[in-house]
Coordinates of C-alpha atoms in Angstrom, one line a residue:
Chain J
X1 CA 8.2 44.0 11.0
X2 CA 9.7 42.2 14.0
X3 CA 13.2 42.9 15.3
X4 CA 16.0 40.4 15.2
X5 CA 15.7 40.0 18.9
X6 CA 12.0 39.2 18.7
X7 CA 12.6 36.7 15.9
X8 CA 15.3 34.9 17.9
X9 CA 13.0 34.7 20.9
X10 CA 10.2 33.3 18.7
X11 CA 12.5 30.8 17.2
X12 CA 13.6 29.7 20.7
X13 CA 10.0 29.3 21.8
X14 CA 9.2 27.3 18.7
X15 CA 12.2 25.0 19.4
X16 CA 11.1 24.5 23.0
X17 CA 7.6 23.6 21.7
X18 CA 9.0 21.1 19.2
X19 CA 11.3 19.6 21.9
X20 CA 8.4 19.4 24.4
X21 CA 6.1 17.6 21.9
X22 CA 8.6 15.2 20.4
X23 CA 11.1 14.6 23.2
X24 CA 9.3 12.5 25.9
X25 CA 12.1 13.2 28.4
X26 CA 12.1 17.0 28.1
X27 CA 10.4 19.1 30.7
X28 CA 7.0 20.3 29.7
X29 CA 4.3 22.5 31.2
X30 CA 0.9 20.8 31.7
X31 CA -0.6 22.8 28.9
X32 CA 2.0 21.8 26.4
X33 CA 1.7 18.2 27.4
X34 CA -1.7 18.2 25.6
X35 CA 0.2 18.5 22.3
X36 CA 2.5 15.7 23.3
X37 CA -0.4 13.4 24.1
X38 CA -2.2 14.5 20.9
X39 CA 0.9 13.4 19.0
X40 CA 1.0 10.0 20.7
X41 CA -2.8 9.5 20.0
X42 CA -2.4 10.5 16.3
X43 CA 0.6 8.3 15.9
X44 CA -1.1 5.3 17.5
X45 CA -4.2 5.9 15.3
X46 CA -2.1 6.3 12.2
X47 CA -0.3 2.9 12.9
X48 CA -3.6 1.2 13.6
X49 CA -5.0 2.4 10.2
X50 CA -1.9 1.3 8.3
X51 CA -1.4 -1.9 10.3
X52 CA -4.9 -3.2 11.2
X53 CA -3.8 -6.8 11.4
X54 CA -0.8 -6.1 13.6
X55 CA -3.1 -4.0 15.8
X56 CA -5.4 -7.0 16.1
X57 CA -2.6 -9.4 16.8
X58 CA -0.9 -7.2 19.4
X59 CA -3.7 -5.2 20.9
X60 CA -4.2 -1.4 21.2
X61 CA -1.9 -1.0 24.3
X62 CA 1.1 -2.6 22.7
X63 CA 0.5 -0.6 19.5
X64 CA 0.4 2.6 21.6
X65 CA 3.8 1.7 23.1
X66 CA 5.2 0.9 19.7
X67 CA 3.8 4.2 18.3
X68 CA 5.6 6.2 21.1
X69 CA 8.9 4.4 20.5
X70 CA 8.6 5.0 16.8
X71 CA 7.7 8.6 17.2
X72 CA 10.9 9.0 19.3
X73 CA 13.1 7.1 16.8
X74 CA 11.7 8.5 13.6
X75 CA 9.2 11.3 13.9
X76 CA 7.0 12.0 10.8
X77 CA 8.7 14.1 8.2
X78 CA 5.6 15.0 6.3
X79 CA 2.2 16.4 7.3
X80 CA 0.3 13.3 6.0
X81 CA 0.2 10.6 8.7
X82 CA -0.3 8.0 6.0
X83 CA 3.3 8.5 4.9
X84 CA 4.6 7.6 8.4
X85 CA 5.0 4.2 9.8
X86 CA 7.4 2.2 7.7
X87 CA 9.8 2.2 10.6
X88 CA 7.5 -0.1 12.5
X89 CA 8.8 -3.1 10.5
X90 CA 12.4 -3.0 11.9
X91 CA 11.0 -2.0 15.2
X92 CA 8.9 -5.1 15.4
X93 CA 11.8 -7.2 14.1
X94 CA 14.1 -6.0 16.8
X95 CA 11.7 -6.1 19.8
X96 CA 12.8 -8.9 22.1
X97 CA 9.3 -9.1 23.5
X98 CA 8.0 -10.1 20.1
X99 CA 10.7 -12.6 19.2
X100 CA 8.4 -15.6 19.7
X101 CA 6.0 -14.3 17.0
X102 CA 8.7 -14.4 14.3
X103 CA 6.2 -14.0 11.5
X104 CA 5.3 -10.5 12.7
X105 CA 7.9 -8.5 10.7
X106 CA 6.8 -10.1 7.5
X107 CA 3.1 -9.5 8.3
X108 CA 4.1 -5.8 9.0
X109 CA 5.9 -5.7 5.7
X110 CA 2.8 -7.0 3.9
X111 CA 0.6 -4.4 5.6
X112 CA 2.9 -1.6 4.8
X113 CA 3.1 -2.7 1.1
X114 CA -0.7 -3.0 0.9
X115 CA -1.0 0.5 2.4
X116 CA 1.5 1.9 -0.1
X117 CA -0.1 0.2 -3.2
X118 CA -3.5 1.4 -2.0
X119 CA -2.2 5.0 -2.2
X120 CA -0.1 5.0 -5.3
X121 CA -1.4 6.5 -8.5
X122 CA -1.6 3.8 -11.2
X123 CA 1.0 4.2 -14.0
X124 CA -0.5 3.6 -17.4
X125 CA 1.0 1.3 -19.9
X126 CA 2.7 2.8 -23.0
X127 CA 0.8 0.7 -25.7
X128 CA 3.1 2.0 -28.5
X129 CA 6.1 0.3 -26.9
X130 CA 4.5 -3.1 -27.3
X131 CA 5.4 -3.0 -31.0
X132 CA 8.9 -3.8 -30.0
X133 CA 7.7 -7.4 -29.6
X134 CA 7.3 -7.5 -33.4
X135 CA 10.0 -5.1 -34.5
X136 CA 12.9 -6.1 -32.3
X137 CA 14.9 -9.3 -31.6
X138 CA 14.0 -10.8 -28.1
X139 CA 17.6 -10.0 -27.1
X140 CA 16.8 -6.3 -27.6
X141 CA 13.6 -6.3 -25.6
X142 CA 13.4 -5.5 -21.9
X143 CA 10.1 -5.3 -19.9
X144 CA 9.9 -2.4 -17.4
X145 CA 8.0 -3.5 -14.3
X146 CA 5.7 -0.9 -12.8
X147 CA 7.0 0.6 -9.6
X148 CA 3.4 0.5 -8.3
X149 CA 3.5 -3.3 -7.7
X150 CA 5.2 -5.0 -4.7
X151 CA 6.6 -8.6 -4.6
X152 CA 7.0 -10.3 -1.2
X153 CA 8.6 -13.5 -0.2
X154 CA 8.3 -15.0 3.3
X155 CA 8.9 -18.4 5.0
X156 CA 5.5 -17.9 6.7
X157 CA 2.0 -18.0 5.2
X158 CA 1.6 -14.3 5.8
X159 CA -1.2 -13.9 3.3
X160 CA -3.3 -16.5 5.2
X161 CA -2.4 -14.9 8.5
X162 CA -3.3 -11.5 7.1
X163 CA -6.7 -12.6 5.6
X164 CA -7.6 -14.5 8.8
X165 CA -7.0 -11.4 11.0
X166 CA -8.2 -8.5 8.8
X167 CA -10.8 -6.6 10.8
X168 CA -14.3 -7.6 9.5
X169 CA -15.8 -4.5 11.0
X170 CA -15.3 -1.1 9.6
X171 CA -14.7 0.1 13.1
X172 CA -11.0 -0.5 13.6
X173 CA -11.3 -0.2 17.3
X174 CA -13.3 -3.4 17.7
X175 CA -12.1 -6.9 18.6
X176 CA -8.4 -6.0 18.7
X177 CA -7.6 -8.6 21.3
X178 CA -9.3 -11.5 19.6
X179 CA -6.2 -13.3 18.3
X180 CA -7.5 -16.3 16.4
X181 CA -4.8 -18.8 17.5
X182 CA -6.5 -21.7 15.7
X183 CA -6.5 -20.0 12.3
X184 CA -2.9 -18.9 12.9
X185 CA -1.5 -22.4 13.8
X186 CA -3.5 -23.9 10.9
X187 CA -2.0 -21.4 8.5
X188 CA 1.5 -22.1 9.6
X189 CA 1.1 -25.9 9.7
X190 CA -0.2 -25.9 6.1
X191 CA 2.8 -24.0 4.8
X192 CA 5.3 -26.3 3.2
X193 CA 7.1 -23.8 0.9
X194 CA 7.9 -20.2 1.0
X195 CA 5.0 -17.8 0.4
X196 CA 5.4 -15.8 -2.8
X197 CA 3.1 -12.7 -3.1
X198 CA 2.2 -10.0 -5.5
X199 CA 0.4 -6.8 -4.5
X200 CA -1.0 -4.7 -7.4
X201 CA -3.9 -2.4 -8.0
X202 CA -7.3 -3.6 -9.4
X203 CA -9.9 -1.0 -10.0
X204 CA -8.0 1.6 -7.9
X205 CA -7.8 -0.7 -4.9
X206 CA -4.9 -2.9 -3.7
X207 CA -5.1 -6.5 -4.5
X208 CA -3.1 -9.4 -3.1
X209 CA -2.4 -12.7 -4.8
X210 CA -0.2 -15.7 -4.2
X211 CA 2.3 -16.5 -7.0
X212 CA 3.9 -19.8 -7.8
X213 CA 7.6 -20.1 -7.1
X214 CA 8.2 -20.1 -10.9
X215 CA 6.3 -16.9 -11.5
X216 CA 8.0 -15.2 -8.6
X217 CA 11.3 -16.2 -10.0
X218 CA 10.2 -14.8 -13.4
X219 CA 9.4 -11.4 -11.8
X220 CA 12.7 -11.5 -9.9
X221 CA 14.6 -12.1 -13.2
X222 CA 12.6 -9.2 -14.7
X223 CA 13.7 -7.0 -11.9
X224 CA 17.3 -8.0 -12.5
X225 CA 17.0 -6.6 -16.0
X226 CA 17.3 -9.8 -18.1
X227 CA 16.2 -9.3 -21.7
X228 CA 13.3 -11.4 -23.2
X229 CA 15.6 -13.9 -24.8
X230 CA 17.4 -14.6 -21.5
X231 CA 14.1 -14.8 -19.7
X232 CA 12.7 -17.4 -22.1
X233 CA 15.9 -19.4 -21.9
X234 CA 15.8 -19.5 -18.1
X235 CA 12.1 -20.3 -18.0
X236 CA 11.5 -22.7 -20.9
X237 CA 8.2 -24.0 -19.4
X238 CA 6.8 -20.5 -18.5
X239 CA 3.7 -19.4 -20.4
X240 CA 5.0 -16.0 -21.4
X241 CA 2.1 -15.4 -23.9
X242 CA -0.5 -15.8 -21.2
X243 CA 1.5 -14.0 -18.6
X244 CA 2.1 -11.0 -20.8
X245 CA -1.6 -10.6 -21.5
X246 CA -2.2 -10.5 -17.7
X247 CA 0.7 -8.1 -17.3
X248 CA -0.9 -5.7 -19.8
X249 CA -4.4 -6.1 -18.3
X250 CA -3.2 -5.5 -14.7
X251 CA -0.6 -2.9 -15.6
X252 CA 2.3 -4.8 -14.1
X253 CA 4.5 -3.3 -16.8
X254 CA 4.7 0.3 -17.9
X255 CA 6.5 -0.2 -21.2
X256 CA 9.0 -2.2 -23.3
X257 CA 12.4 -0.8 -24.0
Chain X
X1 CA 11.5 -16.6 -37.4
X2 CA 12.9 -18.5 -34.4
X3 CA 10.8 -19.9 -31.6
X4 CA 11.5 -16.9 -29.2
X5 CA 10.5 -14.5 -31.9
X6 CA 7.3 -16.5 -32.5
X7 CA 6.5 -16.4 -28.8
X8 CA 7.0 -12.6 -28.7
X9 CA 4.7 -12.2 -31.7
X10 CA 2.0 -14.4 -30.1
X11 CA 2.3 -12.4 -26.9
X12 CA 1.8 -9.2 -28.8
X13 CA -1.3 -10.5 -30.6
X14 CA -2.9 -11.6 -27.3
X15 CA -1.9 -8.4 -25.5
X16 CA -3.5 -6.3 -28.2
X17 CA -6.7 -8.3 -27.9
X18 CA -6.6 -7.7 -24.1
X19 CA -6.0 -3.9 -24.6
X20 CA -8.9 -3.8 -27.1
X21 CA -11.3 -5.3 -24.7
X22 CA -10.1 -3.3 -21.6
X23 CA -12.3 -0.4 -20.5
X24 CA -11.0 2.9 -21.7
X25 CA -10.0 5.3 -19.0
X26 CA -10.3 9.0 -19.4
X27 CA -7.5 11.3 -18.5
X28 CA -7.6 13.2 -15.2
X29 CA -9.0 12.7 -11.7
X30 CA -12.3 13.2 -10.0
X31 CA -13.6 13.3 -6.5
X32 CA -15.2 9.9 -5.6
X33 CA -17.3 9.5 -2.5
X34 CA -17.7 6.3 -0.5
X35 CA -14.5 4.5 -1.5
X36 CA -11.9 5.8 1.0
X37 CA -10.7 3.4 3.6
X38 CA -10.6 4.9 7.2
X39 CA -7.8 7.4 7.5
X40 CA -7.3 7.5 3.7
X41 CA -9.7 10.3 2.7
X42 CA -8.2 13.1 0.6
X43 CA -9.7 16.2 2.3
X44 CA -12.8 17.6 4.1
X45 CA -16.0 15.5 4.3
X46 CA -19.6 16.4 3.3
X47 CA -20.7 16.7 7.0
X48 CA -18.1 19.4 7.6
X49 CA -16.9 17.6 10.8
X50 CA -13.3 17.7 9.6
X51 CA -11.2 19.4 6.9
X52 CA -8.2 17.2 6.9
X53 CA -6.8 14.4 4.7
X54 CA -6.6 11.1 6.6
X55 CA -9.2 12.1 9.2
X56 CA -12.0 9.7 8.3
X57 CA -12.8 7.1 11.0
X58 CA -14.6 4.4 9.1
X59 CA -14.1 2.5 5.8
X60 CA -16.0 3.6 2.8
X61 CA -17.9 6.4 4.5
X62 CA -20.3 7.9 1.9
X63 CA -19.4 11.4 3.1
X64 CA -15.6 11.0 2.5
X65 CA -13.9 11.2 -0.8
X66 CA -10.6 10.4 -2.5
X67 CA -9.3 11.3 -6.0
X68 CA -9.6 8.5 -8.5
X69 CA -9.0 8.3 -12.3
X70 CA -11.8 10.1 -14.1
X71 CA -14.6 7.8 -15.3
X72 CA -13.8 5.1 -12.8
X73 CA -15.6 6.3 -9.7
X74 CA -18.9 4.5 -10.2
X75 CA -17.3 1.3 -11.5
X76 CA -15.4 0.9 -8.2
X77 CA -18.6 1.4 -6.1
X78 CA -18.4 5.1 -5.4
X79 CA -20.5 8.1 -6.0
X80 CA -19.8 11.4 -7.7
X81 CA -20.3 14.6 -5.7
X82 CA -23.9 15.4 -6.8
X83 CA -25.1 11.9 -5.9
X84 CA -23.2 11.8 -2.6
X85 CA -24.6 15.3 -1.7
X86 CA -28.2 14.3 -2.5
X87 CA -27.9 11.1 -0.4
X88 CA -26.3 13.1 2.4
X89 CA -29.1 15.7 2.4
X90 CA -31.7 12.9 2.4
X91 CA -30.0 11.3 5.4
X92 CA -30.2 14.6 7.3
X93 CA -34.0 15.0 6.9

């Protein structure tokens, strides 16, 4: 058993350690600075794992600076580094130094979504609920989209940018500064409409595909909770039969209600 | 039966065909080696060089594992533990 006084002293030392590690402006002994640097290194590595394309576009040094800023603004709240890093999106969006690369926040959003979908457990479809298609009026049928898919819309061709800059090597540390400006300008020049994207899981891995504007709007109306009759009225040319088969196959929906 | 109801019934018929031809997936999870992206492994590796989730350095390292739905490991290009261990031991000779 330790006394109250000893407990208070331990708590104070613990607090000092946390402050030293997380607060870059707090005074720190040389020994304890090792922990601070370890935090920075782990933070930068976590971001480069989650955002490999951003790392390639910006370079390791810029990512290290962003990691330090993000660690100060929103330190990790869980032991798993893979759960940390969503705050990079608003950070990139608000950084004046990056204002010229206005597509970066959307690329960051794509990378975070890809990272999330890669980690989510797939939610199986409730096959029994499909019978509602036969037993209920379309006005009484709603399709429940799986929370394990992500829809993205961007004025930039972020899928092309992402594909063109994904590291080809398994070693994430290589070729980070080789920004392919040609591929980037070609991708942006070829874009004449918004980019509509769906990220889902195929065989336990994340999968990215481009959607037509019509299909994206269909998904959007589903998310708004329209019933099947309303959906078919709003999308008279949409091939629901074919889409529903793919939705079942790729587990875009979890059940009908 | 109105046109919307007909569409719904046709969608059900095709969806049931899709379900019938989809591979059945067993319940539960299993350790699958060689499928984890760098930093995305679930725990310690075969080499014993780390014991932490998220500590792998390269994509699809055969010594790293992550949990996947039971029965799906080999179909996504991974190895179950016995096979992964055998290959690891061979690589150490």
